[in-house]
Amino acid sequence: MSIHKEVKRITTFVLQEMKAKGEKIAMLTAYEYTLGKLLDQAGVEILLVGDSASNVIAGHETTLPITLDQMIYHAAAVVRAANRALVVVDMPFGSYQGDAHEALRSAIRIMKESGGHAVKLEGGEEIADAVKKIVDAGIPVMGHLGLTPQSIYQFGTYGVRAKEQEEAEKLLHDALLLQKAGVFAIVLEKVPAKLAQKVTASVQVPVIGIGAGAHTDGQVLVVHDMLGMTQDFSPRFLRRYLNLSEQVTTAVSQYVQDVKAQTFPNEKESY
Ligand code: KIV
């Protein structure tokens, strides 16, 4: 008999139960094995292999340049790290907007080559056919509405979305359409808290907010932001739980000093 308690994998069904019980869902982005393992061990229910890797890992200004191959590389590393969390993989810009068949081909590549458990697509009505096609193939899909960074050149800014009634009504309509197409959850990014609350109450699937107030079924943040690794990004919704940029800089400066002063390595650190 194993002395290790078996870890129960978070599934889309578990997330649905959490919404029903009013238990909040914690989601963070993850892009690699070592940090991914820590997030999984700390109890994060969903690890999102976000296309924000394009910003925080590759240093691009937007999420647009990251490729399907690069997303698969990051996702496979996170899958190897996750014992408990559900791993959701962002479908990158250009891999699903063409037509539903292309979207399905891309989703199948992600599932086969990374071992991820679900995919996420940005958009509403315009991608509903693609969502249905992917769901019909047995692949769980997470939606993403509000500020959808892949459309940044259409929006022009990263400001709050759906402040006006017309856009708010479209967003609610899109959420209902995505639900009908079969999504298991929806990310709502940077929208007024009241609207997020209304959407959350109007759909049966869990709604995970980022900059969407306290009344969604869960929260998501970019891990580099919440750990304080990024320095030049301080939106109002971001809570920094650490100031890693300062701690890393201090530690590395000390290392540089030690190397130059020949105090590292010492005798105990040598063979
Ligand atoms: O790519 C990403 O990090 C995301 C989150 C902001 C939800 O989509």
mmCIF file of C-alpha atoms and ligand atoms in Angstrom:
data_model
loop_
_atom_site.group_PDB
_atom_site.id
_atom_site.type_symbol
_atom_site.label_atom_id
_atom_site.label_comp_id
_atom_site.label_asym_id
_atom_site.label_seq_id
_atom_site.Cartn_x
_atom_site.Cartn_y
_atom_site.Cartn_z
ATOM 1 C CA MET A 1 0.000 0.000 0.000
ATOM 2 C CA SER A 2 1.331 3.440 -0.928
ATOM 3 C CA ILE A 3 1.808 5.866 1.951
ATOM 4 C CA HIS A 4 1.328 8.765 -0.466
ATOM 5 C CA LYS A 5 -2.148 10.244 -0.501
ATOM 6 C CA GLU A 6 -3.383 10.329 -4.056
ATOM 7 C CA VAL A 7 -3.908 13.830 -5.416
ATOM 8 C CA LYS A 8 -7.279 14.338 -7.024
ATOM 9 C CA ARG A 9 -6.995 16.086 -10.396
ATOM 10 C CA ILE A 10 -9.050 19.215 -10.885
ATOM 11 C CA THR A 11 -11.447 18.650 -13.775
ATOM 12 C CA THR A 12 -13.982 20.863 -15.516
ATOM 13 C CA PHE A 13 -16.601 18.966 -13.502
ATOM 14 C CA VAL A 14 -14.888 19.918 -10.209
ATOM 15 C CA LEU A 15 -14.869 23.585 -11.310
ATOM 16 C CA GLN A 16 -18.587 23.409 -12.064
ATOM 17 C CA GLU A 17 -19.174 21.973 -8.573
ATOM 18 C CA MET A 18 -17.094 24.774 -7.042
ATOM 19 C CA LYS A 19 -19.289 27.373 -8.724
ATOM 20 C CA ALA A 20 -22.412 25.600 -7.464
ATOM 21 C CA LYS A 21 -21.037 25.595 -3.901
ATOM 22 C CA GLY A 22 -19.820 29.196 -4.095
ATOM 23 C CA GLU A 23 -16.193 28.059 -3.612
ATOM 24 C CA LYS A 24 -13.856 30.492 -5.371
ATOM 25 C CA ILE A 25 -11.463 29.246 -8.058
ATOM 26 C CA ALA A 26 -7.783 30.311 -8.028
ATOM 27 C CA MET A 27 -6.050 30.471 -11.404
ATOM 28 C CA LEU A 28 -2.575 31.744 -12.337
ATOM 29 C CA THR A 29 -0.543 31.743 -15.497
ATOM 30 C CA ALA A 30 2.382 29.326 -15.798
ATOM 31 C CA TYR A 31 4.904 28.925 -18.586
ATOM 32 C CA GLU A 32 7.540 26.500 -17.320
ATOM 33 C CA TYR A 33 8.241 23.487 -15.113
ATOM 34 C CA THR A 34 9.922 24.786 -11.943
ATOM 35 C CA LEU A 35 7.548 27.622 -11.118
ATOM 36 C CA GLY A 36 4.606 25.603 -12.435
ATOM 37 C CA LYS A 37 5.353 22.885 -9.876
ATOM 38 C CA LEU A 38 5.346 25.424 -7.022
ATOM 39 C CA LEU A 39 2.012 26.893 -8.148
ATOM 40 C CA ASP A 40 0.496 23.422 -8.387
ATOM 41 C CA GLN A 41 1.775 22.464 -4.918
ATOM 42 C CA ALA A 42 0.437 25.733 -3.459
ATOM 43 C CA GLY A 43 -3.112 24.783 -4.462
ATOM 44 C CA VAL A 44 -3.839 26.767 -7.616
ATOM 45 C CA GLU A 45 -6.742 25.026 -9.331
ATOM 46 C CA ILE A 46 -6.107 26.165 -12.915
ATOM 47 C CA LEU A 47 -2.711 26.777 -14.510
ATOM 48 C CA LEU A 48 -3.145 28.896 -17.625
ATOM 49 C CA VAL A 49 -0.372 28.611 -20.164
ATOM 50 C CA GLY A 50 -1.178 32.128 -21.301
ATOM 51 C CA ASP A 51 -0.082 33.719 -24.532
ATOM 52 C CA SER A 52 1.140 36.434 -22.152
ATOM 53 C CA ALA A 53 4.312 34.298 -22.444
ATOM 54 C CA SER A 54 4.830 36.478 -25.508
ATOM 55 C CA ASN A 55 5.201 39.481 -23.143
ATOM 56 C CA VAL A 56 6.725 38.159 -19.934
ATOM 57 C CA ILE A 57 8.902 35.347 -21.336
ATOM 58 C CA ALA A 58 9.814 36.543 -24.833
ATOM 59 C CA GLY A 59 9.724 40.315 -24.229
ATOM 60 C CA HIS A 60 7.336 41.193 -27.058
ATOM 61 C CA GLU A 61 5.115 44.248 -26.728
ATOM 62 C CA THR A 62 1.930 42.270 -27.506
ATOM 63 C CA THR A 63 0.690 38.682 -27.417
ATOM 64 C CA LEU A 64 0.438 38.533 -31.206
ATOM 65 C CA PRO A 65 3.885 37.156 -32.167
ATOM 66 C CA ILE A 66 3.840 33.933 -30.127
ATOM 67 C CA THR A 67 3.438 30.825 -32.297
ATOM 68 C CA LEU A 68 1.563 27.563 -31.876
ATOM 69 C CA ASP A 69 4.881 25.660 -31.610
ATOM 70 C CA GLN A 70 6.067 28.009 -28.850
ATOM 71 C CA MET A 71 2.786 27.645 -26.921
ATOM 72 C CA ILE A 72 3.073 23.862 -27.185
ATOM 73 C CA TYR A 73 6.659 23.997 -25.840
ATOM 74 C CA HIS A 74 5.577 26.032 -22.774
ATOM 75 C CA ALA A 75 2.447 23.940 -22.221
ATOM 76 C CA ALA A 76 4.316 20.610 -22.271
ATOM 77 C CA ALA A 77 6.636 21.876 -19.503
ATOM 78 C CA VAL A 78 3.677 23.001 -17.365
ATOM 79 C CA VAL A 79 1.863 19.704 -17.898
ATOM 80 C CA ARG A 80 4.949 17.871 -16.578
ATOM 81 C CA ALA A 81 4.764 20.069 -13.452
ATOM 82 C CA ALA A 82 1.059 19.791 -12.681
ATOM 83 C CA ASN A 83 -0.115 16.906 -10.506
ATOM 84 C CA ARG A 84 -3.402 18.455 -9.468
ATOM 85 C CA ALA A 85 -4.185 21.584 -11.463
ATOM 86 C CA LEU A 86 -6.147 21.669 -14.694
ATOM 87 C CA VAL A 87 -3.795 22.950 -17.410
ATOM 88 C CA VAL A 88 -5.473 25.299 -19.885
ATOM 89 C CA VAL A 89 -3.499 26.368 -22.956
ATOM 90 C CA ASP A 90 -4.092 29.629 -24.827
ATOM 91 C CA MET A 91 -4.598 29.234 -28.565
ATOM 92 C CA PRO A 92 -2.282 31.879 -30.036
ATOM 93 C CA PHE A 93 -3.285 34.630 -32.444
ATOM 94 C CA GLY A 94 -3.697 33.254 -35.962
ATOM 95 C CA SER A 95 -4.273 29.656 -34.935
ATOM 96 C CA TYR A 96 -8.083 29.719 -34.785
ATOM 97 C CA GLN A 97 -9.545 32.874 -36.337
ATOM 98 C CA GLY A 98 -9.447 31.559 -39.947
ATOM 99 C CA ASP A 99 -12.208 28.975 -39.745
ATOM 100 C CA ALA A 100 -13.550 26.289 -37.436
ATOM 101 C CA HIS A 101 -11.547 23.507 -39.148
ATOM 102 C CA GLU A 102 -8.258 25.370 -38.713
ATOM 103 C CA ALA A 103 -9.217 26.035 -35.083
ATOM 104 C CA LEU A 104 -9.867 22.333 -34.503
ATOM 105 C CA ARG A 105 -6.544 21.358 -36.136
ATOM 106 C CA SER A 106 -4.693 23.802 -33.855
ATOM 107 C CA ALA A 107 -6.540 22.614 -30.746
ATOM 108 C CA ILE A 108 -5.770 18.984 -31.589
ATOM 109 C CA ARG A 109 -2.053 19.828 -31.994
ATOM 110 C CA ILE A 110 -2.065 21.473 -28.544
ATOM 111 C CA MET A 111 -3.784 18.502 -26.897
ATOM 112 C CA LYS A 112 -1.645 15.836 -28.627
ATOM 113 C CA GLU A 113 1.747 17.536 -28.471
ATOM 114 C CA SER A 114 1.582 19.246 -25.048
ATOM 115 C CA GLY A 115 -0.717 16.962 -23.063
ATOM 116 C CA GLY A 116 -2.724 20.014 -21.912
ATOM 117 C CA HIS A 117 -6.216 19.465 -20.586
ATOM 118 C CA ALA A 118 -8.125 22.304 -22.273
ATOM 119 C CA VAL A 119 -7.680 25.278 -24.608
ATOM 120 C CA LYS A 120 -8.676 28.938 -24.349
ATOM 121 C CA LEU A 121 -9.810 31.190 -27.206
ATOM 122 C CA GLU A 122 -10.482 34.939 -27.191
ATOM 123 C CA GLY A 123 -13.735 36.334 -28.571
ATOM 124 C CA GLY A 124 -17.501 35.877 -28.664
ATOM 125 C CA GLU A 125 -19.971 35.383 -31.499
ATOM 126 C CA GLU A 126 -17.258 35.478 -34.187
ATOM 127 C CA ILE A 127 -15.535 32.370 -32.794
ATOM 128 C CA ALA A 128 -18.618 30.489 -31.533
ATOM 129 C CA ASP A 129 -18.509 28.022 -34.487
ATOM 130 C CA ALA A 130 -14.854 27.268 -33.768
ATOM 131 C CA VAL A 131 -15.640 26.719 -30.076
ATOM 132 C CA LYS A 132 -18.441 24.292 -30.932
ATOM 133 C CA LYS A 133 -16.268 22.370 -33.396
ATOM 134 C CA ILE A 134 -13.487 21.970 -30.803
ATOM 135 C CA VAL A 135 -15.922 21.016 -28.016
ATOM 136 C CA ASP A 136 -17.610 18.481 -30.339
ATOM 137 C CA ALA A 137 -14.197 16.837 -30.778
ATOM 138 C CA GLY A 138 -14.071 16.254 -27.016
ATOM 139 C CA ILE A 139 -11.712 19.103 -26.125
ATOM 140 C CA PRO A 140 -12.736 21.360 -23.200
ATOM 141 C CA VAL A 141 -12.756 25.049 -24.167
ATOM 142 C CA MET A 142 -12.448 28.132 -21.962
ATOM 143 C CA GLY A 143 -13.748 31.425 -23.393
ATOM 144 C CA HIS A 144 -12.211 34.897 -22.898
ATOM 145 C CA LEU A 145 -14.236 38.137 -23.161
ATOM 146 C CA GLY A 146 -13.794 41.800 -22.278
ATOM 147 C CA LEU A 147 -10.246 42.998 -22.892
ATOM 148 C CA THR A 148 -8.946 40.413 -25.332
ATOM 149 C CA PRO A 149 -5.268 41.293 -25.860
ATOM 150 C CA GLN A 150 -5.054 39.588 -29.279
ATOM 151 C CA SER A 151 -7.349 42.409 -30.543
ATOM 152 C CA ILE A 152 -5.219 45.220 -29.112
ATOM 153 C CA TYR A 153 -4.698 46.901 -32.497
ATOM 154 C CA GLN A 154 -8.472 47.045 -32.943
ATOM 155 C CA PHE A 155 -9.065 48.383 -29.403
ATOM 156 C CA GLY A 156 -6.123 50.808 -29.492
ATOM 157 C CA THR A 157 -5.651 50.716 -25.691
ATOM 158 C CA TYR A 158 -5.522 48.267 -22.785
ATOM 159 C CA GLY A 159 -8.241 50.291 -21.010
ATOM 160 C CA VAL A 160 -11.385 48.954 -19.314
ATOM 161 C CA ARG A 161 -13.853 47.401 -21.799
ATOM 162 C CA ALA A 162 -17.660 47.424 -21.915
ATOM 163 C CA LYS A 163 -18.172 50.597 -19.913
ATOM 164 C CA GLU A 164 -20.900 51.661 -22.378
ATOM 165 C CA GLN A 165 -24.251 49.890 -22.476
ATOM 166 C CA GLU A 166 -23.968 48.690 -26.079
ATOM 167 C CA GLU A 167 -20.659 46.899 -25.513
ATOM 168 C CA ALA A 168 -21.878 45.568 -22.148
ATOM 169 C CA GLU A 169 -24.966 44.074 -23.810
ATOM 170 C CA LYS A 170 -22.826 42.505 -26.547
ATOM 171 C CA LEU A 171 -20.539 41.026 -23.903
ATOM 172 C CA LEU A 172 -23.444 39.396 -22.040
ATOM 173 C CA HIS A 173 -24.831 38.118 -25.354
ATOM 174 C CA ASP A 174 -21.388 36.700 -26.240
ATOM 175 C CA ALA A 175 -21.105 34.975 -22.847
ATOM 176 C CA LEU A 176 -24.463 33.262 -23.398
ATOM 177 C CA LEU A 177 -23.428 32.249 -26.934
ATOM 178 C CA LEU A 178 -20.131 30.811 -25.694
ATOM 179 C CA GLN A 179 -22.014 28.857 -23.043
ATOM 180 C CA LYS A 180 -24.348 27.506 -25.744
ATOM 181 C CA ALA A 181 -21.320 26.561 -27.866
ATOM 182 C CA GLY A 182 -20.101 24.455 -24.930
ATOM 183 C CA VAL A 183 -17.377 26.347 -23.027
ATOM 184 C CA PHE A 184 -16.686 25.030 -19.516
ATOM 185 C CA ALA A 185 -15.623 28.452 -18.163
ATOM 186 C CA ILE A 186 -15.126 32.051 -19.257
ATOM 187 C CA VAL A 187 -12.330 34.507 -18.435
ATOM 188 C CA LEU A 188 -13.570 38.090 -18.117
ATOM 189 C CA GLU A 189 -10.789 40.642 -18.398
ATOM 190 C CA LYS A 190 -10.880 44.301 -17.320
ATOM 191 C CA VAL A 191 -14.599 45.075 -17.280
ATOM 192 C CA PRO A 192 -16.701 46.931 -14.679
ATOM 193 C CA ALA A 193 -17.340 44.843 -11.543
ATOM 194 C CA LYS A 194 -21.132 45.262 -11.854
ATOM 195 C CA LEU A 195 -21.146 43.859 -15.373
ATOM 196 C CA ALA A 196 -18.914 40.946 -14.323
ATOM 197 C CA GLN A 197 -21.331 40.199 -11.481
ATOM 198 C CA LYS A 198 -24.260 40.182 -13.911
ATOM 199 C CA VAL A 199 -22.478 37.882 -16.371
ATOM 200 C CA THR A 200 -21.461 35.547 -13.530
ATOM 201 C CA ALA A 201 -25.073 35.289 -12.381
ATOM 202 C CA SER A 202 -26.368 34.833 -15.936
ATOM 203 C CA VAL A 203 -24.270 31.835 -16.986
ATOM 204 C CA GLN A 204 -24.028 28.397 -15.425
ATOM 205 C CA VAL A 205 -20.329 27.959 -16.164
ATOM 206 C CA PRO A 206 -17.648 29.445 -13.871
ATOM 207 C CA VAL A 207 -16.506 32.980 -14.704
ATOM 208 C CA ILE A 208 -12.891 33.789 -13.818
ATOM 209 C CA GLY A 209 -12.083 37.484 -13.542
ATOM 210 C CA ILE A 210 -8.967 39.587 -14.021
ATOM 211 C CA GLY A 211 -9.679 43.212 -13.285
ATOM 212 C CA ALA A 212 -13.368 42.295 -13.119
ATOM 213 C CA GLY A 213 -14.104 42.818 -9.415
ATOM 214 C CA ALA A 214 -14.845 40.454 -6.558
ATOM 215 C CA HIS A 215 -18.087 38.827 -7.677
ATOM 216 C CA THR A 216 -16.829 36.403 -10.307
ATOM 217 C CA ASP A 217 -16.437 32.686 -9.516
ATOM 218 C CA GLY A 218 -12.658 32.958 -9.432
ATOM 219 C CA GLN A 219 -9.636 35.140 -10.116
ATOM 220 C CA VAL A 220 -6.641 34.928 -12.422
ATOM 221 C CA LEU A 221 -3.412 36.931 -12.503
ATOM 222 C CA VAL A 222 -0.231 36.743 -14.548
ATOM 223 C CA VAL A 223 2.220 35.050 -12.174
ATOM 224 C CA HIS A 224 5.144 37.362 -13.039
ATOM 225 C CA ASP A 225 2.957 40.352 -12.098
ATOM 226 C CA MET A 226 1.626 38.990 -8.783
ATOM 227 C CA LEU A 227 5.117 37.925 -7.709
ATOM 228 C CA GLY A 228 6.423 41.421 -8.485
ATOM 229 C CA MET A 229 8.871 40.259 -11.170
ATOM 230 C CA THR A 230 7.532 42.773 -13.698
ATOM 231 C CA GLN A 231 8.249 46.391 -12.827
ATOM 232 C CA ASP A 232 6.579 48.569 -15.430
ATOM 233 C CA PHE A 233 3.044 47.148 -15.243
ATOM 234 C CA SER A 234 0.856 48.438 -12.409
ATOM 235 C CA PRO A 235 -2.821 48.348 -13.284
ATOM 236 C CA ARG A 236 -5.256 49.020 -10.434
ATOM 237 C CA PHE A 237 -6.422 45.380 -10.330
ATOM 238 C CA LEU A 238 -2.934 43.988 -9.705
ATOM 239 C CA ARG A 239 -2.019 42.943 -6.171
ATOM 240 C CA ARG A 240 1.679 42.180 -5.795
ATOM 241 C CA TYR A 241 2.243 39.417 -3.234
ATOM 242 C CA LEU A 242 6.040 39.693 -3.445
ATOM 243 C CA ASN A 243 8.562 42.187 -4.706
ATOM 244 C CA LEU A 244 10.734 39.662 -6.536
ATOM 245 C CA SER A 245 12.298 42.178 -8.905
ATOM 246 C CA GLU A 246 13.921 43.922 -5.919
ATOM 247 C CA GLN A 247 14.840 40.656 -4.175
ATOM 248 C CA VAL A 248 16.366 39.174 -7.325
ATOM 249 C CA THR A 249 18.333 42.341 -8.072
ATOM 250 C CA THR A 250 19.679 42.446 -4.484
ATOM 251 C CA ALA A 251 20.633 38.757 -4.548
ATOM 252 C CA VAL A 252 22.308 38.944 -7.954
ATOM 253 C CA SER A 253 24.236 42.124 -7.037
ATOM 254 C CA GLN A 254 25.523 40.315 -3.949
ATOM 255 C CA TYR A 255 26.592 37.341 -6.126
ATOM 256 C CA VAL A 256 28.430 39.667 -8.521
ATOM 257 C CA GLN A 257 30.217 41.309 -5.561
ATOM 258 C CA ASP A 258 31.147 37.923 -4.060
ATOM 259 C CA VAL A 259 32.588 36.664 -7.354
ATOM 260 C CA LYS A 260 34.652 39.805 -7.826
ATOM 261 C CA ALA A 261 35.827 39.785 -4.174
ATOM 262 C CA GLN A 262 36.665 36.074 -4.517
ATOM 263 C CA THR A 263 34.513 35.224 -1.462
ATOM 264 C CA PHE A 264 32.474 32.811 -3.569
ATOM 265 C CA PRO A 265 33.045 29.903 -3.646
ATOM 266 C CA ASN A 266 34.549 29.347 -0.195
ATOM 267 C CA GLU A 267 36.230 26.157 0.994
ATOM 268 C CA LYS A 268 32.990 24.433 2.009
ATOM 269 C CA GLU A 269 31.583 25.129 -1.416
ATOM 270 C CA SER A 270 34.595 23.551 -3.137
ATOM 271 C CA TYR A 271 35.627 19.883 -3.778
HETATM 272 O O1 KIV B 1 -2.475 35.162 -21.522
HETATM 273 C C1 KIV B 1 -2.876 35.443 -20.386
HETATM 274 O O2 KIV B 1 -2.087 35.623 -19.447
HETATM 275 C C2 KIV B 1 -4.306 35.567 -20.163
HETATM 276 C C3 KIV B 1 -4.751 36.018 -18.803
HETATM 277 C C4 KIV B 1 -4.529 37.467 -18.664
HETATM 278 C C5 KIV B 1 -6.151 35.653 -18.529
HETATM 279 O O3 KIV B 1 -5.076 35.320 -21.034
#
